Coordinates of C-alpha atoms and ligand atoms in Angstrom, one line a residue:
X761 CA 197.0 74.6 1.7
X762 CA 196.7 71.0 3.6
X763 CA 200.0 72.2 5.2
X764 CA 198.2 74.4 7.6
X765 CA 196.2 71.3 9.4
X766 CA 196.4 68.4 11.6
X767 CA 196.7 65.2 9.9
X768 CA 193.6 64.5 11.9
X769 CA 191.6 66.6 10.3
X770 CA 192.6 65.7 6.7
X771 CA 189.2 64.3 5.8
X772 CA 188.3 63.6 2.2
X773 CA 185.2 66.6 2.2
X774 CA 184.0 65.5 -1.2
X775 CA 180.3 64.8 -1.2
X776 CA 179.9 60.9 -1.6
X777 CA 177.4 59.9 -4.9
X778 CA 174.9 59.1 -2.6
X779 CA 174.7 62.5 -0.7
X780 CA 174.9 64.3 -4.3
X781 CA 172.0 62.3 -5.6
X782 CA 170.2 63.4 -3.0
X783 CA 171.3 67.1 -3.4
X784 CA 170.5 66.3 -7.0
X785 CA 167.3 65.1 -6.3
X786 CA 166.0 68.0 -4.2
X787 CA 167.5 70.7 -6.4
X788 CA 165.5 69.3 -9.2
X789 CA 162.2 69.6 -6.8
X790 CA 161.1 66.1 -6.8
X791 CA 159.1 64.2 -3.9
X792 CA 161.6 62.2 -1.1
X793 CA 159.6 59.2 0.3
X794 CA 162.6 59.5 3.4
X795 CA 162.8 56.2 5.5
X796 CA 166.2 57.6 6.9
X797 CA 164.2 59.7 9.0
X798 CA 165.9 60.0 12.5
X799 CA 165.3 63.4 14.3
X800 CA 161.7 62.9 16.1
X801 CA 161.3 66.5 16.2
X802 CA 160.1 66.5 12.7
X803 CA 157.7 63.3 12.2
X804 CA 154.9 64.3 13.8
X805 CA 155.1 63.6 17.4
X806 CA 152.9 65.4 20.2
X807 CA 155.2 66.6 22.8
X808 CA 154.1 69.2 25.5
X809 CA 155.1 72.2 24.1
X810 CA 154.0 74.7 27.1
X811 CA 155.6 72.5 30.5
X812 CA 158.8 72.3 28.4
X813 CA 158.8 75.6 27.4
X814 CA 157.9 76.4 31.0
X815 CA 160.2 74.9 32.3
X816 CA 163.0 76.4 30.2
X817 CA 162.3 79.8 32.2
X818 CA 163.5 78.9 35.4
X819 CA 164.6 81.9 37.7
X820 CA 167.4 79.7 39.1
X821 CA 168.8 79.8 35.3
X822 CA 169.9 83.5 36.0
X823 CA 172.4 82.6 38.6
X824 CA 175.8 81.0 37.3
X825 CA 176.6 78.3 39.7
X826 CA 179.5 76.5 37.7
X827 CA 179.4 72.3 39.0
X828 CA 182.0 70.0 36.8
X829 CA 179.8 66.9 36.7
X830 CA 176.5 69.1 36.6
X831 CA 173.7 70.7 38.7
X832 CA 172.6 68.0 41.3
X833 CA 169.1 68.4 40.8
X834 CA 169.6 67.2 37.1
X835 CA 171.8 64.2 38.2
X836 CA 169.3 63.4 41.0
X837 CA 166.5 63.3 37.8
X838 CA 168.8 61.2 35.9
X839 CA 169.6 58.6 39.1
X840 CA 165.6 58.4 39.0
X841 CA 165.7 57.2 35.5
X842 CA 167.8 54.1 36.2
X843 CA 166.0 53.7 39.4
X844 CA 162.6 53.1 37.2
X845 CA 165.1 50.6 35.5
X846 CA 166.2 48.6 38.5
X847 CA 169.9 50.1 39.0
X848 CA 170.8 51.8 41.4
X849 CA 173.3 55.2 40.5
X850 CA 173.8 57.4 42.8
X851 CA 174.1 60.9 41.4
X852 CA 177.7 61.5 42.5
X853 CA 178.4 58.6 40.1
X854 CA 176.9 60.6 36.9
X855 CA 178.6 63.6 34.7
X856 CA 176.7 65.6 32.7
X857 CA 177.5 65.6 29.2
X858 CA 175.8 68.4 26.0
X859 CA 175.6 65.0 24.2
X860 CA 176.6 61.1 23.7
X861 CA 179.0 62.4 21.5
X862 CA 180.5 64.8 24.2
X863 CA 180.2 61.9 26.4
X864 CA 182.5 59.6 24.1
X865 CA 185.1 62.3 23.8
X866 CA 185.5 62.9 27.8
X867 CA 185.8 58.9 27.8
X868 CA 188.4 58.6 25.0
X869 CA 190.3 61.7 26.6
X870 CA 190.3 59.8 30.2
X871 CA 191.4 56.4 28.5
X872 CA 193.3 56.9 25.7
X873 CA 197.1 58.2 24.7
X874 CA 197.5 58.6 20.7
X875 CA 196.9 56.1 19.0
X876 CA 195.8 53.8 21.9
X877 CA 193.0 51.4 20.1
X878 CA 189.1 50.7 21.4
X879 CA 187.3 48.0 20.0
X880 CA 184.2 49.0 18.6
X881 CA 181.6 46.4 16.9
X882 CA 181.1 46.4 13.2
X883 CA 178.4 46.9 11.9
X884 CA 177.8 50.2 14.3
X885 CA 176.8 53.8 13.7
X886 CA 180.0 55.3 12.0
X887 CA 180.1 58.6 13.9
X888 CA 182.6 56.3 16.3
X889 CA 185.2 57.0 13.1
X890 CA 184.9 60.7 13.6
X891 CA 185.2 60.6 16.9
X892 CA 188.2 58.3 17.4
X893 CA 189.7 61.1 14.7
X894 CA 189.4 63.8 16.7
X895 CA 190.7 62.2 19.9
X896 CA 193.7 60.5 18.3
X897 CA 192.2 56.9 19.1
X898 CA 192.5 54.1 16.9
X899 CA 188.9 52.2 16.2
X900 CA 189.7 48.1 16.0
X901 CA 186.2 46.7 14.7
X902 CA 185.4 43.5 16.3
X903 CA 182.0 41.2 14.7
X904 CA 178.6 41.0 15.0
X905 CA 177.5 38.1 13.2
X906 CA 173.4 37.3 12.6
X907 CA 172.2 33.8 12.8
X908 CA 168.4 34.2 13.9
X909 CA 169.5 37.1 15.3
X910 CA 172.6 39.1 16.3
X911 CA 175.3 38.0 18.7
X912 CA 179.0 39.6 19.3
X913 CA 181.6 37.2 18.0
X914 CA 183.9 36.8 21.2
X915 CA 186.2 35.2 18.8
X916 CA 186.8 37.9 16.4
X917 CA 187.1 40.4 19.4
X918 CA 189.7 38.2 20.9
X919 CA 191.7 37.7 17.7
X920 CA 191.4 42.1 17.5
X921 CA 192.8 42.1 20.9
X922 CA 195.6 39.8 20.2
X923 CA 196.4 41.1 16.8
X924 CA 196.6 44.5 18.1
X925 CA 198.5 43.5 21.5
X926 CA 200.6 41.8 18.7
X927 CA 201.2 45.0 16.8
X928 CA 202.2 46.8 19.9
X929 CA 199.4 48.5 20.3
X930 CA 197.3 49.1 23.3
X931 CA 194.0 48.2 23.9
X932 CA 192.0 50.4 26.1
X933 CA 188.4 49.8 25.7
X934 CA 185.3 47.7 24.5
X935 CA 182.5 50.0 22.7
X936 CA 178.9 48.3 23.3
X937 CA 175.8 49.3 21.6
X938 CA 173.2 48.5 23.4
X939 CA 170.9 48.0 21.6
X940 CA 173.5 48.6 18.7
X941 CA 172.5 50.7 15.8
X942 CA 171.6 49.8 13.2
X943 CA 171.0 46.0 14.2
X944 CA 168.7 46.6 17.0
X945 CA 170.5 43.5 19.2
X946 CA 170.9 44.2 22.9
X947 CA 173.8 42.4 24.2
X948 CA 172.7 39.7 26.4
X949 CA 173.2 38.5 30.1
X950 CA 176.0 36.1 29.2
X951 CA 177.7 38.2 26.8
X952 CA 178.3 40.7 29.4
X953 CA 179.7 38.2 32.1
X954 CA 182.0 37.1 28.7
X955 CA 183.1 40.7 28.2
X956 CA 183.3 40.6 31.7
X957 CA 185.7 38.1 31.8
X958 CA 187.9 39.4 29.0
X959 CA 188.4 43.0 30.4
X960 CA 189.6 41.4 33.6
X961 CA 191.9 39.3 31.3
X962 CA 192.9 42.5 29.2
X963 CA 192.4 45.3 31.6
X964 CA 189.4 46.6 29.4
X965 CA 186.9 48.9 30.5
X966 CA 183.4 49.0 28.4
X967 CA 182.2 52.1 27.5
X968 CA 178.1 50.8 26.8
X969 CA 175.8 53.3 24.5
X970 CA 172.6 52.9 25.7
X971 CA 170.8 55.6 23.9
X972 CA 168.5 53.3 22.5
X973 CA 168.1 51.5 25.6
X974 CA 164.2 52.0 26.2
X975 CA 162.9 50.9 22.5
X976 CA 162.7 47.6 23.4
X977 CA 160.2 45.1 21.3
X978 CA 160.3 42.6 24.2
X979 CA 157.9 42.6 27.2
X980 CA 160.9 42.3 29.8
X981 CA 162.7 45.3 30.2
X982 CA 166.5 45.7 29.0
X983 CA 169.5 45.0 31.4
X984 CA 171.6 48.2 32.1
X985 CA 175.3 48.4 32.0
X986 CA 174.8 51.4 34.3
X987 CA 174.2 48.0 36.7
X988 CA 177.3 46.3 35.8
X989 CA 180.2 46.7 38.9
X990 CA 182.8 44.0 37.7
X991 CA 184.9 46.1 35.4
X992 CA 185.3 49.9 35.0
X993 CA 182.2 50.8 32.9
X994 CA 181.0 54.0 31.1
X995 CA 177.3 53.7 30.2
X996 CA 176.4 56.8 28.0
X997 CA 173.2 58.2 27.3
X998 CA 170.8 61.1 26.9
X999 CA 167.6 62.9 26.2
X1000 CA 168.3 62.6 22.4
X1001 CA 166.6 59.6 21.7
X1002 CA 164.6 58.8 25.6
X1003 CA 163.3 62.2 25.3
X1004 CA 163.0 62.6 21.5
X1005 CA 164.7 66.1 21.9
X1006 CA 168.3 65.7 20.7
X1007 CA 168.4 69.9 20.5
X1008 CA 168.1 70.6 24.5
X1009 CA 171.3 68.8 23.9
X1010 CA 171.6 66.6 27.2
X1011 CA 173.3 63.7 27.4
X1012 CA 175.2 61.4 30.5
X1013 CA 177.6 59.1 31.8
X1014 CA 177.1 56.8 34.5
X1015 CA 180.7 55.2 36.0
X1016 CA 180.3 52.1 37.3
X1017 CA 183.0 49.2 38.5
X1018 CA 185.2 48.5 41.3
X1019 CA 185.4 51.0 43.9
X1020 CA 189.1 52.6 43.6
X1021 CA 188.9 51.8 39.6
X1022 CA 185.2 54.0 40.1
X1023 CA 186.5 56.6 42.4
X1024 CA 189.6 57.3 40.3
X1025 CA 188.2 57.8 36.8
X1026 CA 185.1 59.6 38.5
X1027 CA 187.8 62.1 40.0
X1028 CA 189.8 62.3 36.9
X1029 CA 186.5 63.0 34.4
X1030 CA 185.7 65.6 36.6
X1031 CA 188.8 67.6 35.9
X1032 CA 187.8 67.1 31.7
X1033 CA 184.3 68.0 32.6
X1034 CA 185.6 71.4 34.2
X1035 CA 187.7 72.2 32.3
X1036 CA 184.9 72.9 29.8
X1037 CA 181.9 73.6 31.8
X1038 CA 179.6 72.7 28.7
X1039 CA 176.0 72.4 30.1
X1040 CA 174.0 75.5 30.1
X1041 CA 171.9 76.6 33.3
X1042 CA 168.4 76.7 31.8
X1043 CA 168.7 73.6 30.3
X1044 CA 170.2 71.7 33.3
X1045 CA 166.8 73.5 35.7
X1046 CA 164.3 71.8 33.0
X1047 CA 166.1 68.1 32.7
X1048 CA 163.6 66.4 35.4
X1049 CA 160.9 68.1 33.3
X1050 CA 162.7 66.9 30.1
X1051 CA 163.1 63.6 31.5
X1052 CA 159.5 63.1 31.9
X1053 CA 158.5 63.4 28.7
X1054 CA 160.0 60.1 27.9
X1055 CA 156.7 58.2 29.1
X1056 CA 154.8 60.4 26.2
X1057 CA 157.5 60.0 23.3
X1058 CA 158.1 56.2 24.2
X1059 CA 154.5 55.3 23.9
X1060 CA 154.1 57.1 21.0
X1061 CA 157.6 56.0 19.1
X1062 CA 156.6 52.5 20.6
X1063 CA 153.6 52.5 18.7
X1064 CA 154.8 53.8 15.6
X1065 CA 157.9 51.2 15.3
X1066 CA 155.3 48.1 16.1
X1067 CA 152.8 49.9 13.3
X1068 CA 155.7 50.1 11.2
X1069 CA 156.8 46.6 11.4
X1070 CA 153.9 45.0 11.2
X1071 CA 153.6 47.0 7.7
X1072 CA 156.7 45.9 6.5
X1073 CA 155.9 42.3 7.4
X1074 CA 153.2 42.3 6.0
X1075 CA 154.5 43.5 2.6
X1076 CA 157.5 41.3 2.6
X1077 CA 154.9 38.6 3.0
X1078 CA 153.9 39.3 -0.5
X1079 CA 157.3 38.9 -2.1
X1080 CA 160.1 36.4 -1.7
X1081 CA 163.0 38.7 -2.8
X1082 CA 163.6 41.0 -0.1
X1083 CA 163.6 39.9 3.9
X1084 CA 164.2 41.8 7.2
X1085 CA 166.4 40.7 9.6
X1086 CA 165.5 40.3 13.3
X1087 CA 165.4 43.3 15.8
X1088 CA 165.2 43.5 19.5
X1089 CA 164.7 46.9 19.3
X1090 CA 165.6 51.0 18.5
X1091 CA 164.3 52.9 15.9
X1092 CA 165.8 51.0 13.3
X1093 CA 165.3 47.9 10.4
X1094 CA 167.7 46.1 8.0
X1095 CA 166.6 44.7 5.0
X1096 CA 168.5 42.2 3.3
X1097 CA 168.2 42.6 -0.4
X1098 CA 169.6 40.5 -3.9
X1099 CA 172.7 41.9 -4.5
X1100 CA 173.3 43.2 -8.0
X1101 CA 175.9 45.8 -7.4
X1102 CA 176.8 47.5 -4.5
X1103 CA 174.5 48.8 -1.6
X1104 CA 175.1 52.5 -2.4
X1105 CA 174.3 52.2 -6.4
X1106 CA 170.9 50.7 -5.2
X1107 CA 169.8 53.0 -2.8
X1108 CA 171.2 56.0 -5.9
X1109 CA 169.1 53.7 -8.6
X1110 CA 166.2 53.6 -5.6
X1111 CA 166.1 57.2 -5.3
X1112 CA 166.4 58.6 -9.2
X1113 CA 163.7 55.7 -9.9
X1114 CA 161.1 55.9 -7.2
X1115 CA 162.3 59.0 -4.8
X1116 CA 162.6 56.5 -2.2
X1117 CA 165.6 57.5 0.7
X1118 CA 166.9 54.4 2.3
X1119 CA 170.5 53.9 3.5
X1120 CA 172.9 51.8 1.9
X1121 CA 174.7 49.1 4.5
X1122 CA 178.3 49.8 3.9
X1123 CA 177.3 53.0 6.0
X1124 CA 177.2 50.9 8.8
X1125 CA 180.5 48.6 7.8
X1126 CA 177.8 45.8 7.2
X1127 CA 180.7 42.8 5.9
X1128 CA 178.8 42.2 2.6
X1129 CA 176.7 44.1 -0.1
X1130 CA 172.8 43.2 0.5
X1131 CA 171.6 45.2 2.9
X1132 CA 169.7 48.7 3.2
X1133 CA 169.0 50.4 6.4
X1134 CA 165.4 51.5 7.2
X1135 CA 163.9 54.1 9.8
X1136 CA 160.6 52.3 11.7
X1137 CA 160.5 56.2 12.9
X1138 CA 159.1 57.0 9.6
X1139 CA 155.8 58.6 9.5
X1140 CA 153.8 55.7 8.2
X1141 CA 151.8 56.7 5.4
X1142 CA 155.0 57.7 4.2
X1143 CA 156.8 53.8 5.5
X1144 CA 153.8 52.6 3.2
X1145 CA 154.0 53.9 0.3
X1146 CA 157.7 53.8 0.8
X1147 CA 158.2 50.3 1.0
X1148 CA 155.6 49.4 -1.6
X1149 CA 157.5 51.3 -4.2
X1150 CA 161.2 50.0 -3.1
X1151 CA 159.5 46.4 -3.4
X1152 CA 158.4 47.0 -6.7
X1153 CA 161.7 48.5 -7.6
X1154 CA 163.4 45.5 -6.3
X1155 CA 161.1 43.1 -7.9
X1156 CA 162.0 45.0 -11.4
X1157 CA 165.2 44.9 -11.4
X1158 CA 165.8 41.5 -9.8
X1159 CA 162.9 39.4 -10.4
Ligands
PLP334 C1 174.1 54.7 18.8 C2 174.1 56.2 18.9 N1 174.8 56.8 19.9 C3 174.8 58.1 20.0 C4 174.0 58.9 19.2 C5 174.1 60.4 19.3 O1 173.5 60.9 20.4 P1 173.6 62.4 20.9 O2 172.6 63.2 20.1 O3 173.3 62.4 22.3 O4 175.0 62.8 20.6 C6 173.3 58.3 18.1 C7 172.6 59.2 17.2 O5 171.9 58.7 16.3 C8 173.3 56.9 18.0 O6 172.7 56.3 17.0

């Protein structure tokens, strides 16, 4: 049968152990204390139901007026987003995407023949593999390494960049998470004007996910790529995570970088973006509504990740064997734990044992065994009682 299908799409579709523990789990009935939890529609926040519903039932929405890179009035909304950052984007310089990952495909498609590479930093969120798939892209991981925090590891990305110039292939791109998931590390001022300085060298462009880019746990807000003119730049984002409403499926990129370089891929996205014509009407009338319900679902996810932090900390303050590491922010935590096996039969032992959901590190291409992903969206009576029982667990089978 496989002789029907693309080679790309040759995926190994077998459950992993972890995903049929879970199924196991739930088919059996018993309780899931999930700190994986990631959609915010379901954990309790308070959005305003009515002005977004309102707003969804627009009388413009009846009128089909087809714009490649998106209605104005929904880029204007957008431009006032990064204008409340301090950048400036003028809404020529934005296409409208139906998500980041949409986004990453129209970038990949505008960079990348088959099998051209893109750098992307390990440990990251693995959808990048699926993606690359689909568009024929090769994904070269380049390090993150923690010391007191995270930093990128301009020496492993310049040995990737060499070893696969080496190898004859070409490089097209550096991916930037910023802040990445799952590490919660924003890259800094001087690692920009360092990735600057190799994309000149290389003739990179960085393609910079910022859909995390508000949930910051400093008090000085976050530098934007959408600022950053010296090489081409494609800062993606969306209403997924700013908004908390990743199903009115709205999402962005921002082109930034020298003029001609700007003007040329701008011209050339446009084309993908038409060729499509993804975004629906209704939804496009209600972003500036959409948009503003970011100051609601920030305060409130804001206050949530701080109460669920200080939680943690102050259970791992009780026990020796288990630490976090350092976040600058998003919505997520990484424990480092003893390693007595791998990350995946721990979080399977965690959840037959305790019904405690965490993720295992190897999702994320963490280098090592010892580390478990942890959600600080978590409702947190559910975070408590969570972490109290995987600390036990821990303390059981390690101590
Ligand atoms: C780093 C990162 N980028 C992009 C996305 C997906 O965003 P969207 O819903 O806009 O496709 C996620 C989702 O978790 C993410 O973690």
């Amino acid at each position: 049968m496989s002789g029907f299908f693309a080679r790309r799409a040759s995926w190994n579709l077998t459950p992993n152990r972890y995903t049929e523990a879970l199924a196991a789990h739930r088919r059996a009935g018993r309780e899931v204390l999930d700190l994986t939890a990631s959609n915010p529609t379901t954990i309790g926040l308070r959005y305003r139901d009515e002005e977004l519903l309102r707003a969804l039932a627009r009388r413009e929405a009846l009128i089909y007026q087809p714009e490649p890179k998106g209605l104005l009035s929904a880029r204007e909304a957008v431009a006032g987003y990064y204008a409340e950052q301090g950048s400036r984007v003028s809404p020529d310089d934005l296409i409208l995407t139906t998500s980041t990952s949409e986004a990453y495909s129209f970038v990949f498609r505008l960079l990348c023949d088959p099998g051209d590479a893109l750098l992307a930093p390990a440990p990251s969120y693995p959808l990048f593999d699926f993606l690359a798939d689909l568009q024929d892209v090769k994904l070269v991981p380049y390090e993150l390494v923690y010391d007191h925090g995270w930093q990128i590891d301009f020496h492993s990305l310049r040995t990737v960049i060499e070893g696969a110039r080496g190898a004859g292939q070409d490089c097209r791109a550096v991916l930037v998470v910023h802040p990445n998931n799952p590490t919660g590390s924003y890259a800094k001022e001087r690692e920009v004007e360092e990735l600057n300085r190799i994309c000149a060298v290389n003739e990179l462009a960085i393609i910079a996910d910022e859909v995390f880019l508000d949930y910051s746990l400093g008090t000085e807000p976050q530098l934007t790529f959408s600022s950053n003119r010296d090489t081409l730049t494609f800062t993606l984002s969306g209403l997924s995570k700013i908004s908390g409403l990743p199903q009115m499926k709205v999402a962005w990129i921002v082109v930034t970088g020298p003029e001609a370089l700007k003007a040329e891929a701008l011209r050339r996205l446009e084309v993908i973006a038409d060729t499509y014509l993804s975004m629906n009407a209704a939804v496009q009338w209600a972003v500036p509504v959409m948009l503003e319900e970011r100051r609601g679902i920030h305060r409130q996810l804001m206050y949530r990740i701080r109460e669920n932090l200080s939680e943690l900390d102050s259970q791992l303050a009780a026990q020796k064997l288990c630490q976090r590491l350092e976040i600058e922010g998003g919505w997520y935590d990484v424990l480092r734990v003893p390693v007595t096996g791998s990350d995946e039969d721990l979080a399977i032992s965690l959840l037959r044992e305790t019904g405690v959901l965490v993720q295992p590190g190897h999702f994320y291409d963490f280098p090592a065994d010892g580390h478990l992903v942890l959600s600080l969206i978590t409702e947190p009576q559910i975070f408590q009682d969570g972490i109290s029982r995987m600390l036990q667990f821990v303390a059981t089978v390690c101590g």
